[in-house]
Amino acid sequence: MTENILTSSPFSIEERKKIFDQNYSDIKRRVEAAALKSGRTFKDINILAATKTIDVQVINYAINSGIMLIGENRVQEFLSKEDSLETNAERHFIGHLQSNKAKDIVGKVSLIHSVHSVKLAKVISDISLKKGIVTEILLEVNIGNEDSKSGFSKYEVVNAVTEISKLEGVFVKGLMAIPPICENSEKNRPYFKEMCNLFLDIRGKKIDNSSMDILSMGMSDDFDVAIEEGANMVRIGTSLFGKRFYNI
Ligand SMILES: *Cc1c(COP(=O)(O)O)cnc(C)c1O
């Protein structure tokens, strides 16, 4: 059963839908403006709605309003929602994934953004092979070199792509990063730039069984800057749905 996770929100479902509507049109304008600044168009950027803590009724409203990608952070929360979700949006996993939970989501999401170790990639690959599928993944890069974050260091990532791309049950589609939290999104610009350079370098190497197609970076506070610096997938929660009220 899906619990009603909005009990502590002061807003009704109907109000949350209105909040989404207002925010979504604003986000689309900003995404387009940032895309144009980097020589691309709106269509080149994939907007993923980060849906942790958001009630399925609101998520489904977002999907019916045009959101084509949704991302969940926690395995349990994803499992509690998946049966009620509209089927016409792709489901991604964007949160920290422990190896022992991988079996619960492999085959149920079309992309795992947050592969932070070779060990986790091996686990995902083995489970995928048992299920007769190949799981598409992104490698998470700890671009700010923070102790609090997992992911490959910028120095490790080329070797990691090379090694992980040899695993038959996974296909590396690109890179993901969460730069340090800061008050001013401009401070993250160098990190986004560095990520994009890394992404393009690796793309240039044309490593077998991998493709550098997706650069997933930028969240509510900094997605404009991330797009300006080359992101083609942004993960937006608060700026789409409003403040989160329940910490699952
Ligand atoms: C929650 C979350 C987001 C979205 O964060 P907002 O600041 O609310 O936009 C993006 N990526 C990941 C991995 C998240 O956990």
GROMACS .gro file of C-alpha atoms and ligand atoms in nm:
model
  263
    1MET     CA    1   0.000   0.000   0.000
    2THR     CA    2   0.109   0.352  -0.071
    3GLU     CA    3   0.087   0.559   0.241
    4ASN     CA    4  -0.038   0.910   0.205
    5ILE     CA    5   0.290   1.092   0.236
    6LEU     CA    6   0.132   1.434   0.221
    7THR     CA    7  -0.027   1.428   0.563
    8SER     CA    8   0.220   1.682   0.692
    9SER     CA    9   0.191   1.915   0.393
   10PRO     CA   10  -0.021   2.227   0.437
   11PHE     CA   11  -0.124   2.197   0.072
   12SER     CA   12  -0.395   1.979  -0.071
   13ILE     CA   13  -0.332   1.759  -0.372
   14GLU     CA   14  -0.524   2.010  -0.586
   15GLU     CA   15  -0.308   2.295  -0.460
   16ARG     CA   16   0.005   2.093  -0.527
   17LYS     CA   17  -0.109   2.037  -0.886
   18LYS     CA   18  -0.150   2.413  -0.928
   19ILE     CA   19   0.193   2.473  -0.777
   20PHE     CA   20   0.335   2.222  -1.024
   21ASP     CA   21   0.163   2.392  -1.320
   22GLN     CA   22   0.304   2.731  -1.234
   23ASN     CA   23   0.651   2.596  -1.167
   24TYR     CA   24   0.664   2.374  -1.474
   25SER     CA   25   0.599   2.653  -1.722
   26ASP     CA   26   0.864   2.865  -1.553
   27ILE     CA   27   1.114   2.574  -1.555
   28LYS     CA   28   1.050   2.511  -1.925
   29ARG     CA   29   1.126   2.876  -2.002
   30ARG     CA   30   1.447   2.864  -1.800
   31VAL     CA   31   1.558   2.535  -1.955
   32GLU     CA   32   1.501   2.677  -2.302
   33ALA     CA   33   1.693   2.997  -2.221
   34ALA     CA   34   1.990   2.800  -2.083
   35ALA     CA   35   1.984   2.559  -2.378
   36LEU     CA   36   1.999   2.851  -2.622
   37LYS     CA   37   2.295   2.998  -2.434
   38SER     CA   38   2.485   2.675  -2.493
   39GLY     CA   39   2.396   2.652  -2.862
   40ARG     CA   40   2.122   2.397  -2.818
   41THR     CA   41   1.743   2.396  -2.802
   42PHE     CA   42   1.481   2.298  -2.547
   43LYS     CA   43   1.448   1.955  -2.707
   44ASP     CA   44   1.812   1.874  -2.637
   45ILE     CA   45   1.753   1.887  -2.262
   46ASN     CA   46   1.574   1.613  -2.071
   47ILE     CA   47   1.389   1.730  -1.763
   48LEU     CA   48   1.370   1.460  -1.499
   49ALA     CA   49   1.128   1.520  -1.214
   50ALA     CA   50   1.287   1.416  -0.883
   51THR     CA   51   0.984   1.275  -0.707
   52LYS     CA   52   1.101   1.173  -0.360
   53THR     CA   53   0.831   1.243  -0.098
   54ILE     CA   54   0.585   1.345  -0.371
   55ASP     CA   55   0.248   1.173  -0.371
   56VAL     CA   56   0.171   0.953  -0.673
   57GLN     CA   57  -0.137   1.158  -0.757
   58VAL     CA   58   0.081   1.463  -0.803
   59ILE     CA   59   0.348   1.265  -0.989
   60ASN     CA   60   0.085   1.127  -1.226
   61TYR     CA   61  -0.051   1.476  -1.279
   62ALA     CA   62   0.302   1.587  -1.372
   63ILE     CA   63   0.336   1.294  -1.612
   64ASN     CA   64   0.005   1.380  -1.776
   65SER     CA   65   0.125   1.739  -1.805
   66GLY     CA   66   0.427   1.635  -2.008
   67ILE     CA   67   0.695   1.511  -1.767
   68MET     CA   68   0.856   1.215  -1.942
   69LEU     CA   69   1.118   1.112  -1.686
   70ILE     CA   70   1.079   1.060  -1.315
   71GLY     CA   71   1.352   0.971  -1.067
   72GLU     CA   72   1.319   0.819  -0.723
   73ASN     CA   73   1.587   0.809  -0.455
   74ARG     CA   74   1.494   0.534  -0.222
   75VAL     CA   75   1.428   0.174  -0.315
   76GLN     CA   76   1.145   0.125  -0.065
   77GLU     CA   77   0.970   0.444  -0.168
   78PHE     CA   78   1.002   0.353  -0.535
   79LEU     CA   79   0.855   0.008  -0.471
   80SER     CA   80   0.564   0.157  -0.279
   81LYS     CA   81   0.480   0.385  -0.571
   82GLU     CA   82   0.563   0.187  -0.883
   83ASP     CA   83   0.232   0.005  -0.928
   84SER     CA   84   0.036   0.331  -0.909
   85LEU     CA   85   0.252   0.531  -1.147
   86GLU     CA   86   0.140   0.623  -1.496
   87THR     CA   87   0.325   0.401  -1.738
   88ASN     CA   88   0.406   0.662  -2.000
   89ALA     CA   89   0.704   0.814  -1.819
   90GLU     CA   90   1.043   0.649  -1.791
   91ARG     CA   91   1.142   0.558  -1.437
   92HIS     CA   92   1.495   0.623  -1.321
   93PHE     CA   93   1.675   0.557  -0.997
   94ILE     CA   94   1.879   0.857  -0.885
   95GLY     CA   95   1.957   0.796  -0.517
   96HIS     CA   96   2.239   0.620  -0.338
   97LEU     CA   97   2.207   0.249  -0.409
   98GLN     CA   98   2.336  -0.018  -0.175
   99SER     CA   99   2.449  -0.340  -0.341
  100ASN     CA  100   2.205  -0.550  -0.140
  101LYS     CA  101   1.908  -0.345  -0.265
  102ALA     CA  102   2.003  -0.358  -0.633
  103LYS     CA  103   1.801  -0.676  -0.690
  104ASP     CA  104   1.483  -0.488  -0.598
  105ILE     CA  105   1.509  -0.231  -0.874
  106VAL     CA  106   1.701  -0.394  -1.159
  107GLY     CA  107   1.451  -0.451  -1.440
  108LYS     CA  108   1.209  -0.196  -1.295
  109VAL     CA  109   1.389   0.124  -1.389
  110SER     CA  110   1.526   0.217  -1.729
  111LEU     CA  111   1.834   0.401  -1.598
  112ILE     CA  112   2.032   0.397  -1.274
  113HIS     CA  113   2.209   0.734  -1.241
  114SER     CA  114   2.407   0.666  -0.931
  115VAL     CA  115   2.654   0.383  -0.988
  116HIS     CA  116   2.933   0.480  -0.752
  117SER     CA  117   3.164   0.179  -0.753
  118VAL     CA  118   3.287  -0.105  -0.970
  119LYS     CA  119   3.151  -0.343  -0.708
  120LEU     CA  120   2.798  -0.204  -0.742
  121ALA     CA  121   2.824  -0.219  -1.122
  122LYS     CA  122   2.921  -0.588  -1.096
  123VAL     CA  123   2.625  -0.661  -0.871
  124ILE     CA  124   2.386  -0.483  -1.111
  125SER     CA  125   2.542  -0.666  -1.406
  126ASP     CA  126   2.510  -1.010  -1.242
  127ILE     CA  127   2.146  -0.952  -1.148
  128SER     CA  128   2.071  -0.822  -1.498
  129LEU     CA  129   2.229  -1.125  -1.664
  130LYS     CA  130   2.022  -1.357  -1.445
  131LYS     CA  131   1.712  -1.169  -1.559
  132GLY     CA  132   1.826  -1.178  -1.920
  133ILE     CA  133   1.849  -0.801  -1.952
  134VAL     CA  134   2.109  -0.528  -1.985
  135THR     CA  135   2.071  -0.238  -1.741
  136GLU     CA  136   2.163   0.111  -1.856
  137ILE     CA  137   2.364   0.305  -1.600
  138LEU     CA  138   2.543   0.633  -1.542
  139LEU     CA  139   2.859   0.655  -1.336
  140GLU     CA  140   2.842   0.901  -1.051
  141VAL     CA  141   3.138   1.133  -1.025
  142ASN     CA  142   3.224   1.298  -0.694
  143ILE     CA  143   3.330   1.612  -0.873
  144GLY     CA  144   3.361   1.824  -0.559
  145ASN     CA  145   3.575   1.552  -0.397
  146GLU     CA  146   3.352   1.560  -0.088
  147ASP     CA  147   3.382   1.305   0.192
  148SER     CA  148   3.005   1.309   0.234
  149LYS     CA  149   2.939   1.196  -0.124
  150SER     CA  150   3.000   0.872  -0.301
  151GLY     CA  151   3.110   0.836  -0.659
  152PHE     CA  152   3.428   0.803  -0.858
  153SER     CA  153   3.689   1.074  -0.834
  154LYS     CA  154   3.757   1.260  -1.156
  155TYR     CA  155   4.086   1.072  -1.179
  156GLU     CA  156   3.923   0.731  -1.154
  157VAL     CA  157   3.635   0.775  -1.389
  158VAL     CA  158   3.800   0.690  -1.723
  159ASN     CA  159   3.932   0.361  -1.584
  160ALA     CA  160   3.596   0.294  -1.422
  161VAL     CA  161   3.413   0.335  -1.755
  162THR     CA  162   3.667   0.106  -1.921
  163GLU     CA  163   3.636  -0.161  -1.655
  164ILE     CA  164   3.259  -0.143  -1.610
  165SER     CA  165   3.192  -0.143  -1.983
  166LYS     CA  166   3.341  -0.495  -1.993
  167LEU     CA  167   3.053  -0.622  -1.778
  168GLU     CA  168   2.791  -0.775  -2.003
  169GLY     CA  169   2.487  -0.697  -1.793
  170VAL     CA  170   2.529  -0.321  -1.788
  171PHE     CA  171   2.567  -0.050  -2.049
  172VAL     CA  172   2.731   0.278  -1.950
  173LYS     CA  173   2.525   0.563  -2.098
  174GLY     CA  174   2.703   0.858  -1.942
  175LEU     CA  175   2.790   1.041  -1.623
  176MET     CA  176   2.607   1.195  -1.331
  177ALA     CA  177   2.723   1.441  -1.068
  178ILE     CA  178   2.597   1.631  -0.766
  179PRO     CA  179   2.833   1.921  -0.699
  180PRO     CA  180   2.868   2.071  -0.350
  181ILE     CA  181   2.569   2.255  -0.206
  182CYS     CA  182   2.627   2.628  -0.213
  183GLU     CA  183   2.429   2.950  -0.184
  184ASN     CA  184   2.531   3.074  -0.524
  185SER     CA  185   2.489   2.851  -0.828
  186GLU     CA  186   2.771   3.036  -1.007
  187LYS     CA  187   3.011   2.870  -0.762
  188ASN     CA  188   2.923   2.535  -0.916
  189ARG     CA  189   2.997   2.647  -1.270
  190PRO     CA  190   3.359   2.524  -1.262
  191TYR     CA  191   3.242   2.181  -1.143
  192PHE     CA  192   2.987   2.157  -1.424
  193LYS     CA  193   3.249   2.269  -1.676
  194GLU     CA  194   3.491   2.009  -1.547
  195MET     CA  195   3.223   1.739  -1.568
  196CYS     CA  196   3.146   1.831  -1.926
  197ASN     CA  197   3.512   1.816  -2.023
  198LEU     CA  198   3.543   1.475  -1.861
  199PHE     CA  199   3.229   1.359  -2.042
  200LEU     CA  200   3.358   1.479  -2.380
  201ASP     CA  201   3.705   1.331  -2.320
  202ILE     CA  202   3.557   0.992  -2.245
  203ARG     CA  203   3.318   1.018  -2.537
  204GLY     CA  204   3.620   1.081  -2.759
  205LYS     CA  205   3.775   0.754  -2.644
  206LYS     CA  206   3.482   0.557  -2.789
  207ILE     CA  207   3.507   0.283  -2.528
  208ASP     CA  208   3.333  -0.038  -2.641
  209ASN     CA  209   2.998  -0.121  -2.485
  210SER     CA  210   2.950   0.233  -2.359
  211SER     CA  211   2.818   0.556  -2.502
  212MET     CA  212   2.861   0.899  -2.355
  213ASP     CA  213   2.508   1.020  -2.435
  214ILE     CA  214   2.377   1.142  -2.104
  215LEU     CA  215   2.529   1.404  -1.877
  216SER     CA  216   2.299   1.420  -1.576
  217MET     CA  217   2.371   1.722  -1.359
  218GLY     CA  218   2.188   2.026  -1.224
  219MET     CA  219   1.911   2.042  -0.962
  220SER     CA  220   1.664   2.307  -0.850
  221ASP     CA  221   1.922   2.564  -0.745
  222ASP     CA  222   2.168   2.529  -1.027
  223PHE     CA  223   2.011   2.363  -1.332
  224ASP     CA  224   2.041   2.675  -1.550
  225VAL     CA  225   2.417   2.686  -1.495
  226ALA     CA  226   2.448   2.309  -1.544
  227ILE     CA  227   2.273   2.333  -1.882
  228GLU     CA  228   2.483   2.631  -1.987
  229GLU     CA  229   2.787   2.413  -1.918
  230GLY     CA  230   2.663   2.112  -2.112
  231ALA     CA  231   2.420   1.906  -1.903
  232ASN     CA  232   2.157   1.732  -2.115
  233MET     CA  233   1.959   1.585  -1.826
  234VAL     CA  234   1.861   1.789  -1.520
  235ARG     CA  235   1.700   1.644  -1.208
  236ILE     CA  236   1.453   1.886  -1.056
  237GLY     CA  237   1.246   1.836  -0.741
  238THR     CA  238   1.173   2.140  -0.525
  239SER     CA  239   1.152   2.388  -0.810
  240LEU     CA  240   0.884   2.173  -0.975
  241PHE     CA  241   0.680   2.044  -0.681
  242GLY     CA  242   0.752   2.295  -0.406
  243LYS     CA  243   0.919   2.231  -0.074
  244ARG     CA  244   0.931   1.870   0.044
  245PHE     CA  245   0.737   1.816   0.365
  246TYR     CA  246   0.806   1.462   0.459
  247ASN     CA  247   1.139   1.298   0.497
  248ILE     CA  248   1.088   0.931   0.425
  249LIG     C1  249   1.636   1.523  -0.454
  249LIG     C2  250   1.732   1.507  -0.564
  249LIG     C3  251   1.732   1.594  -0.673
  249LIG     C4  252   1.641   1.715  -0.681
  249LIG     O1  253   1.671   1.805  -0.579
  249LIG     P1  254   1.601   1.951  -0.574
  249LIG     O2  255   1.704   2.038  -0.512
  249LIG     O3  256   1.480   1.935  -0.490
  249LIG     O4  257   1.570   1.989  -0.713
  249LIG     C5  258   1.820   1.570  -0.777
  249LIG     N1  259   1.907   1.466  -0.773
  249LIG     C6  260   1.910   1.381  -0.669
  249LIG     C7  261   2.008   1.269  -0.673
  249LIG     C8  262   1.824   1.400  -0.562
  249LIG     O5  263   1.830   1.317  -0.459
   0.00000   0.00000   0.00000
